[in-house]
Amino acid sequence: MASNATSRSAPDPTDGTLGPRARAAAWRRLGSETFDVVVVGGGVVGAGAALDAATRGLKVAVVEARDLASGTSSRSSKLFHGGLRYLEQLEFGLVREALRERELMLTRLAPHLVKPVSFLYPLRNRVWERPYTAAGLFLYDSMGGARSVPGQRHLTRSGALRLMPALRRDALIGGIRYYDAQADDARHTMTVARTAAHYGAVVRTSTQVVDFLHEADRVSGVRVRDVETGELADVRAEVVINCTGVWTDELQKASGSRGRFRVRASKGVHIVVPRDRIVAEDTGLILRTEKSVLFVIPWRNHWIVGTTDTDWNLDLAHPAATRKDIDYILDQVNTVLATPLTHDDIEGVYAGLRPLLAGESEESSKLSREHAVARVAPGLVAIAGGKYTTYRVMAADAVDAAAVDLPGRTRPSITDQVPLLGADGYHALVNQIDLLATRHGVHPYRIRHLLDRYGSLIHEVLDVDNPDLLKPVDAAPDYLKAEIVYAATHEAALHLEDVLARRTRISIEYPHRGQDCARQVAELIAPTLDWDAKTIDHEVEVYQARVQAERDSQTLPADEAADATRSAAPESRPYLLEPIT
């Protein structure tokens, strides 16, 4: 059993590397040690809970059935924002909390990953809209306390059109520019997980919970399967925290406990188009729609446009975008564009599921984005709801709730003072971009790109023995070969899909969606993952089938048909769906 919290020895810190050696060591530890906390789910809340527990001095493990951020946490709008529309729903507490978290990320915790981004709000009504919107934005600018981004700025129609010439002149009578923040959600989640590992957490992907362990009337751990090998292990813990998002209800049923809340999945679809298809300065666009809002978000050399908000009751692992979803996004954004977007402009499409706390009969867009925490049973805590921006608060609340089942006194959360890996030293390195470029023989613009993905870990990426790794991937030149290798050696990538869809965003940033570079990427990571030629062929075939299934599903009109098409593609993790024997 775990010792008293006040006498618990501190975990041995590591460098946060999640490669094959760490994976093997993690499996041995899972089956042989007793943990204070086992977190189920490797999304941002699960990774955040592991970091929160580890930095309180608790012995913690986090297990994920697929890949870090493989669900909702890689398929968001990529924003750290307060949620401007939640002001209209009078969710002031949520907005205030989210704005405080946004500021923490920008200034202290993850300045290398989270960046300011501005949005233009086009005004269409001459009488009431400007004062109404200005009042809302004044609240938005002031509710979160200290802020590092500029406040709102009012524009005439001519001023707004200079900022975004792509807009139709008759689509607005003026505008207001305001600021939020954005991040690559998948990389941010992975970095949270690596930071948890740095502070002693056992982090293991491709590790599926298949049952719960019980002692008398309490949950005492979980049984897990290595979905790469099929091997089983029992992981014992004082308390298990369910951080599985849209899978929350399923896991609660598997535990034999009755849930305290219900989670409804709402599908959100985004499209990605080239930057030159919408002519604008470095600002995004927010549009009010009949159902919600639509964002046009600058994303390097692209725009992300979305999102939709519809109920989803089908495959939770692979939500499918339909032709109807894509048409809706195009129709909405084309109401204001002088040159309409077409299907031919689309480079990538992705669909994610929001885990909303369900009411009796509300529309999904009206469901609360607040989160709920419950002690479902002795030894089992569940958390659901919330939004990406408030993951740190959710994680702290979950560990607070778990403290009831831990011996001794649990220390308070300190993650508001714990920078993520890569944050320390980031600003100094930004001032040394030219020196770094000369040292590594890489163009300064690429150093900037790498700093905004790895921060001060950039040296781990670029200090390579083979100079060829400092060259770009042939069919995805935004990424260096060294980044591909690093994904496998340090960032827990186990499959081709992990690299193309989450460690990089090649799957949505190029029209070929990763198909044209799949083999080269597989060959780059093969030595690290000990793949032979047959395994390389298999990984490429599985990825190609995934992309084709997604393309096909996006031509179908209804969810059911799209789901059947997408779900027919094979899984890269071989034992994920097999029943327990």
Short mmCIF file of C-alpha atoms in Angstrom, two decimals, residues 208-411:
data_model
loop_
_atom_site.label_atom_id
_atom_site.label_comp_id
_atom_site.label_asym_id
_atom_site.label_seq_id
_atom_site.Cartn_x
_atom_site.Cartn_y
_atom_site.Cartn_z
CA GLN A 208 -6.20 -0.16 -22.49
CA VAL A 209 -8.22 -0.55 -19.30
CA VAL A 210 -10.23 -3.75 -19.73
CA ASP A 211 -11.50 -4.26 -16.19
CA PHE A 212 -11.46 -2.85 -12.67
CA LEU A 213 -9.93 -4.44 -9.60
CA HIS A 214 -11.97 -4.50 -6.39
CA GLU A 215 -11.26 -5.10 -2.72
CA ALA A 216 -14.47 -5.47 -0.73
CA ASP A 217 -16.66 -2.52 -1.76
CA ARG A 218 -13.94 -0.31 -3.24
CA VAL A 219 -12.10 0.03 -6.54
CA SER A 220 -8.48 -0.93 -5.96
CA GLY A 221 -6.99 -0.56 -9.42
CA VAL A 222 -7.40 -1.55 -13.05
CA ARG A 223 -6.56 -4.43 -15.35
CA VAL A 224 -4.82 -3.21 -18.50
CA ARG A 225 -3.94 -4.73 -21.84
CA ASP A 226 -0.91 -3.77 -23.88
CA VAL A 227 -2.71 -3.36 -27.19
CA GLU A 228 0.53 -3.82 -29.10
CA THR A 229 1.19 -7.31 -27.67
CA GLY A 230 -2.05 -8.43 -26.01
CA GLU A 231 -0.30 -8.88 -22.65
CA LEU A 232 -2.33 -8.19 -19.49
CA ALA A 233 -1.30 -6.64 -16.16
CA ASP A 234 -3.04 -5.66 -12.93
CA VAL A 235 -2.29 -2.12 -11.77
CA ARG A 236 -3.05 -1.49 -8.11
CA ALA A 237 -3.85 1.96 -6.79
CA GLU A 238 -5.47 3.77 -3.89
CA VAL A 239 -7.72 5.64 -6.32
CA VAL A 240 -8.53 5.59 -10.03
CA ILE A 241 -9.45 8.81 -11.86
CA ASN A 242 -11.60 8.45 -14.97
CA CYS A 243 -10.52 11.18 -17.43
CA THR A 244 -11.85 9.56 -20.60
CA GLY A 245 -14.03 12.38 -21.92
CA VAL A 246 -16.73 11.05 -24.21
CA TRP A 247 -15.97 7.52 -22.96
CA THR A 248 -16.77 8.50 -19.35
CA ASP A 249 -20.13 6.72 -19.23
CA GLU A 250 -18.73 3.53 -20.76
CA LEU A 251 -15.90 3.34 -18.24
CA GLN A 252 -18.22 4.03 -15.32
CA LYS A 253 -20.42 1.11 -16.43
CA ALA A 254 -17.35 -1.13 -16.72
CA SER A 255 -16.42 -0.31 -13.13
CA GLY A 256 -19.76 -1.64 -11.90
CA SER A 257 -20.60 1.76 -10.46
CA ARG A 258 -23.52 3.98 -11.26
CA GLY A 259 -22.48 7.28 -12.83
CA ARG A 260 -23.29 10.59 -11.16
CA PHE A 261 -23.65 12.48 -14.44
CA ARG A 262 -24.19 11.77 -18.11
CA VAL A 263 -21.94 12.88 -20.94
CA ARG A 264 -23.27 13.69 -24.37
CA ALA A 265 -20.97 13.76 -27.39
CA SER A 266 -21.29 16.74 -29.71
CA LYS A 267 -19.50 16.57 -33.06
CA GLY A 268 -17.45 19.52 -34.21
CA VAL A 269 -16.04 19.55 -37.75
CA HIS A 270 -13.30 21.84 -39.09
CA ILE A 271 -11.86 22.31 -42.55
CA VAL A 272 -8.35 23.50 -43.43
CA VAL A 273 -7.71 25.70 -46.48
CA PRO A 274 -4.58 27.40 -47.85
CA ARG A 275 -3.71 30.82 -46.44
CA ASP A 276 -3.87 32.50 -49.84
CA ARG A 277 -7.54 31.58 -50.29
CA ILE A 278 -8.58 34.21 -47.73
CA VAL A 279 -6.60 37.43 -48.11
CA ALA A 280 -6.01 39.03 -44.72
CA GLU A 281 -3.41 40.47 -42.44
CA ASP A 282 -2.43 38.33 -39.47
CA THR A 283 -5.91 38.13 -37.99
CA GLY A 284 -8.72 35.62 -37.85
CA LEU A 285 -12.44 36.07 -38.17
CA ILE A 286 -15.40 35.24 -35.92
CA LEU A 287 -18.91 35.10 -37.34
CA ARG A 288 -22.18 34.76 -35.52
CA THR A 289 -24.37 31.99 -36.98
CA GLU A 290 -27.93 30.91 -36.26
CA LYS A 291 -26.68 28.02 -34.11
CA SER A 292 -23.43 29.26 -32.62
CA VAL A 293 -20.30 30.99 -33.93
CA LEU A 294 -17.89 30.21 -36.75
CA PHE A 295 -14.15 30.81 -36.51
CA VAL A 296 -11.67 31.43 -39.32
CA ILE A 297 -8.38 30.84 -37.52
CA PRO A 298 -4.89 31.59 -38.89
CA TRP A 299 -2.81 28.40 -38.75
CA ARG A 300 0.69 28.91 -40.13
CA ASN A 301 0.26 28.71 -43.94
CA HIS A 302 -3.39 27.74 -43.61
CA TRP A 303 -6.78 28.71 -42.22
CA ILE A 304 -8.82 26.48 -39.93
CA VAL A 305 -12.52 27.11 -40.47
CA GLY A 306 -15.20 25.74 -38.13
CA THR A 307 -17.00 24.46 -36.32
CA THR A 308 -20.25 22.51 -36.38
CA ASP A 309 -22.21 21.44 -33.28
CA THR A 310 -24.39 18.35 -33.68
CA ASP A 311 -25.22 15.33 -31.53
CA TRP A 312 -23.16 12.20 -32.22
CA ASN A 313 -24.22 8.74 -31.05
CA LEU A 314 -21.97 6.55 -33.21
CA ASP A 315 -18.28 5.47 -33.07
CA LEU A 316 -16.61 7.57 -30.36
CA ALA A 317 -13.08 6.81 -31.55
CA HIS A 318 -13.53 7.92 -35.15
CA PRO A 319 -16.22 10.60 -35.55
CA ALA A 320 -16.82 11.12 -39.25
CA ALA A 321 -17.30 14.40 -41.06
CA THR A 322 -20.02 14.32 -43.70
CA ARG A 323 -20.64 16.24 -46.89
CA LYS A 324 -23.42 18.02 -45.01
CA ASP A 325 -21.00 19.17 -42.29
CA ILE A 326 -18.53 20.51 -44.83
CA ASP A 327 -21.25 22.21 -46.88
CA TYR A 328 -22.52 23.92 -43.74
CA ILE A 329 -19.08 25.38 -42.96
CA LEU A 330 -18.59 26.54 -46.54
CA ASP A 331 -22.07 28.08 -46.70
CA GLN A 332 -21.52 30.01 -43.47
CA VAL A 333 -18.09 31.41 -44.29
CA ASN A 334 -19.07 32.22 -47.89
CA THR A 335 -21.76 34.62 -46.67
CA VAL A 336 -18.98 37.16 -46.04
CA LEU A 337 -16.21 36.25 -48.53
CA ALA A 338 -15.81 38.12 -51.81
CA THR A 339 -14.33 34.99 -53.41
CA PRO A 340 -16.20 31.95 -52.08
CA LEU A 341 -14.38 28.85 -50.88
CA THR A 342 -15.14 25.58 -52.67
CA HIS A 343 -14.57 21.91 -51.93
CA ASP A 344 -11.52 22.05 -54.20
CA ASP A 345 -9.86 24.51 -51.81
CA ILE A 346 -9.96 22.11 -48.86
CA GLU A 347 -6.62 20.66 -47.79
CA GLY A 348 -7.78 18.82 -44.69
CA VAL A 349 -10.86 17.96 -42.64
CA TYR A 350 -11.09 16.76 -39.06
CA ALA A 351 -13.93 15.92 -36.69
CA GLY A 352 -13.84 15.80 -32.91
CA LEU A 353 -16.29 15.18 -30.10
CA ARG A 354 -16.99 17.56 -27.23
CA PRO A 355 -17.78 15.78 -23.94
CA LEU A 356 -20.73 17.89 -22.77
CA LEU A 357 -22.59 17.46 -19.52
CA ALA A 358 -26.04 16.42 -20.72
CA GLY A 359 -29.30 17.93 -19.58
CA GLU A 360 -32.70 16.47 -20.25
CA SER A 361 -33.47 17.85 -23.69
CA GLU A 362 -31.21 20.80 -24.47
CA GLU A 363 -29.61 21.28 -27.84
CA SER A 364 -25.92 20.41 -27.75
CA SER A 365 -24.89 24.03 -28.36
CA LYS A 366 -26.71 25.02 -25.16
CA LEU A 367 -25.22 22.33 -22.92
CA SER A 368 -22.88 23.49 -20.21
CA ARG A 369 -19.14 23.66 -20.77
CA GLU A 370 -18.66 23.68 -17.01
CA HIS A 371 -17.10 20.51 -15.66
CA ALA A 372 -18.29 18.12 -12.98
CA VAL A 373 -16.31 15.88 -10.64
CA ALA A 374 -17.82 12.96 -8.70
CA ARG A 375 -16.58 10.24 -6.39
CA VAL A 376 -18.45 7.52 -8.26
CA ALA A 377 -17.49 4.83 -5.76
CA PRO A 378 -14.85 4.38 -3.06
CA GLY A 379 -11.59 4.45 -4.94
CA LEU A 380 -13.06 5.82 -8.20
CA VAL A 381 -13.37 9.47 -9.25
CA ALA A 382 -14.77 10.69 -12.59
CA ILE A 383 -14.48 14.09 -14.23
CA ALA A 384 -16.21 15.28 -17.39
CA GLY A 385 -17.37 18.35 -19.25
CA GLY A 386 -15.28 21.51 -19.31
CA LYS A 387 -13.23 22.87 -22.20
CA TYR A 388 -9.66 22.50 -23.33
CA THR A 389 -8.60 25.87 -21.91
CA THR A 390 -9.56 24.93 -18.35
CA TYR A 391 -7.85 21.52 -18.33
CA ARG A 392 -5.48 22.50 -15.51
CA VAL A 393 -8.33 23.52 -13.19
CA MET A 394 -10.21 20.33 -14.08
CA ALA A 395 -7.15 18.23 -13.32
CA ALA A 396 -6.65 19.91 -9.94
CA ASP A 397 -10.32 19.40 -9.04
CA ALA A 398 -10.08 15.70 -9.94
CA VAL A 399 -7.02 15.14 -7.76
CA ASP A 400 -8.67 17.10 -4.93
CA ALA A 401 -11.64 14.73 -5.14
CA ALA A 402 -9.31 11.72 -5.17
CA ALA A 403 -7.65 12.89 -1.96
CA VAL A 404 -10.55 11.39 0.05
CA ASP A 405 -9.25 7.92 -0.84
CA LEU A 406 -5.57 8.66 -0.20
CA PRO A 407 -3.86 8.00 3.13
CA GLY A 408 -2.54 11.04 4.91
CA ARG A 409 -2.80 14.66 3.88
CA THR A 410 -2.60 15.55 0.21
CA ARG A 411 -0.72 18.70 -0.62
#
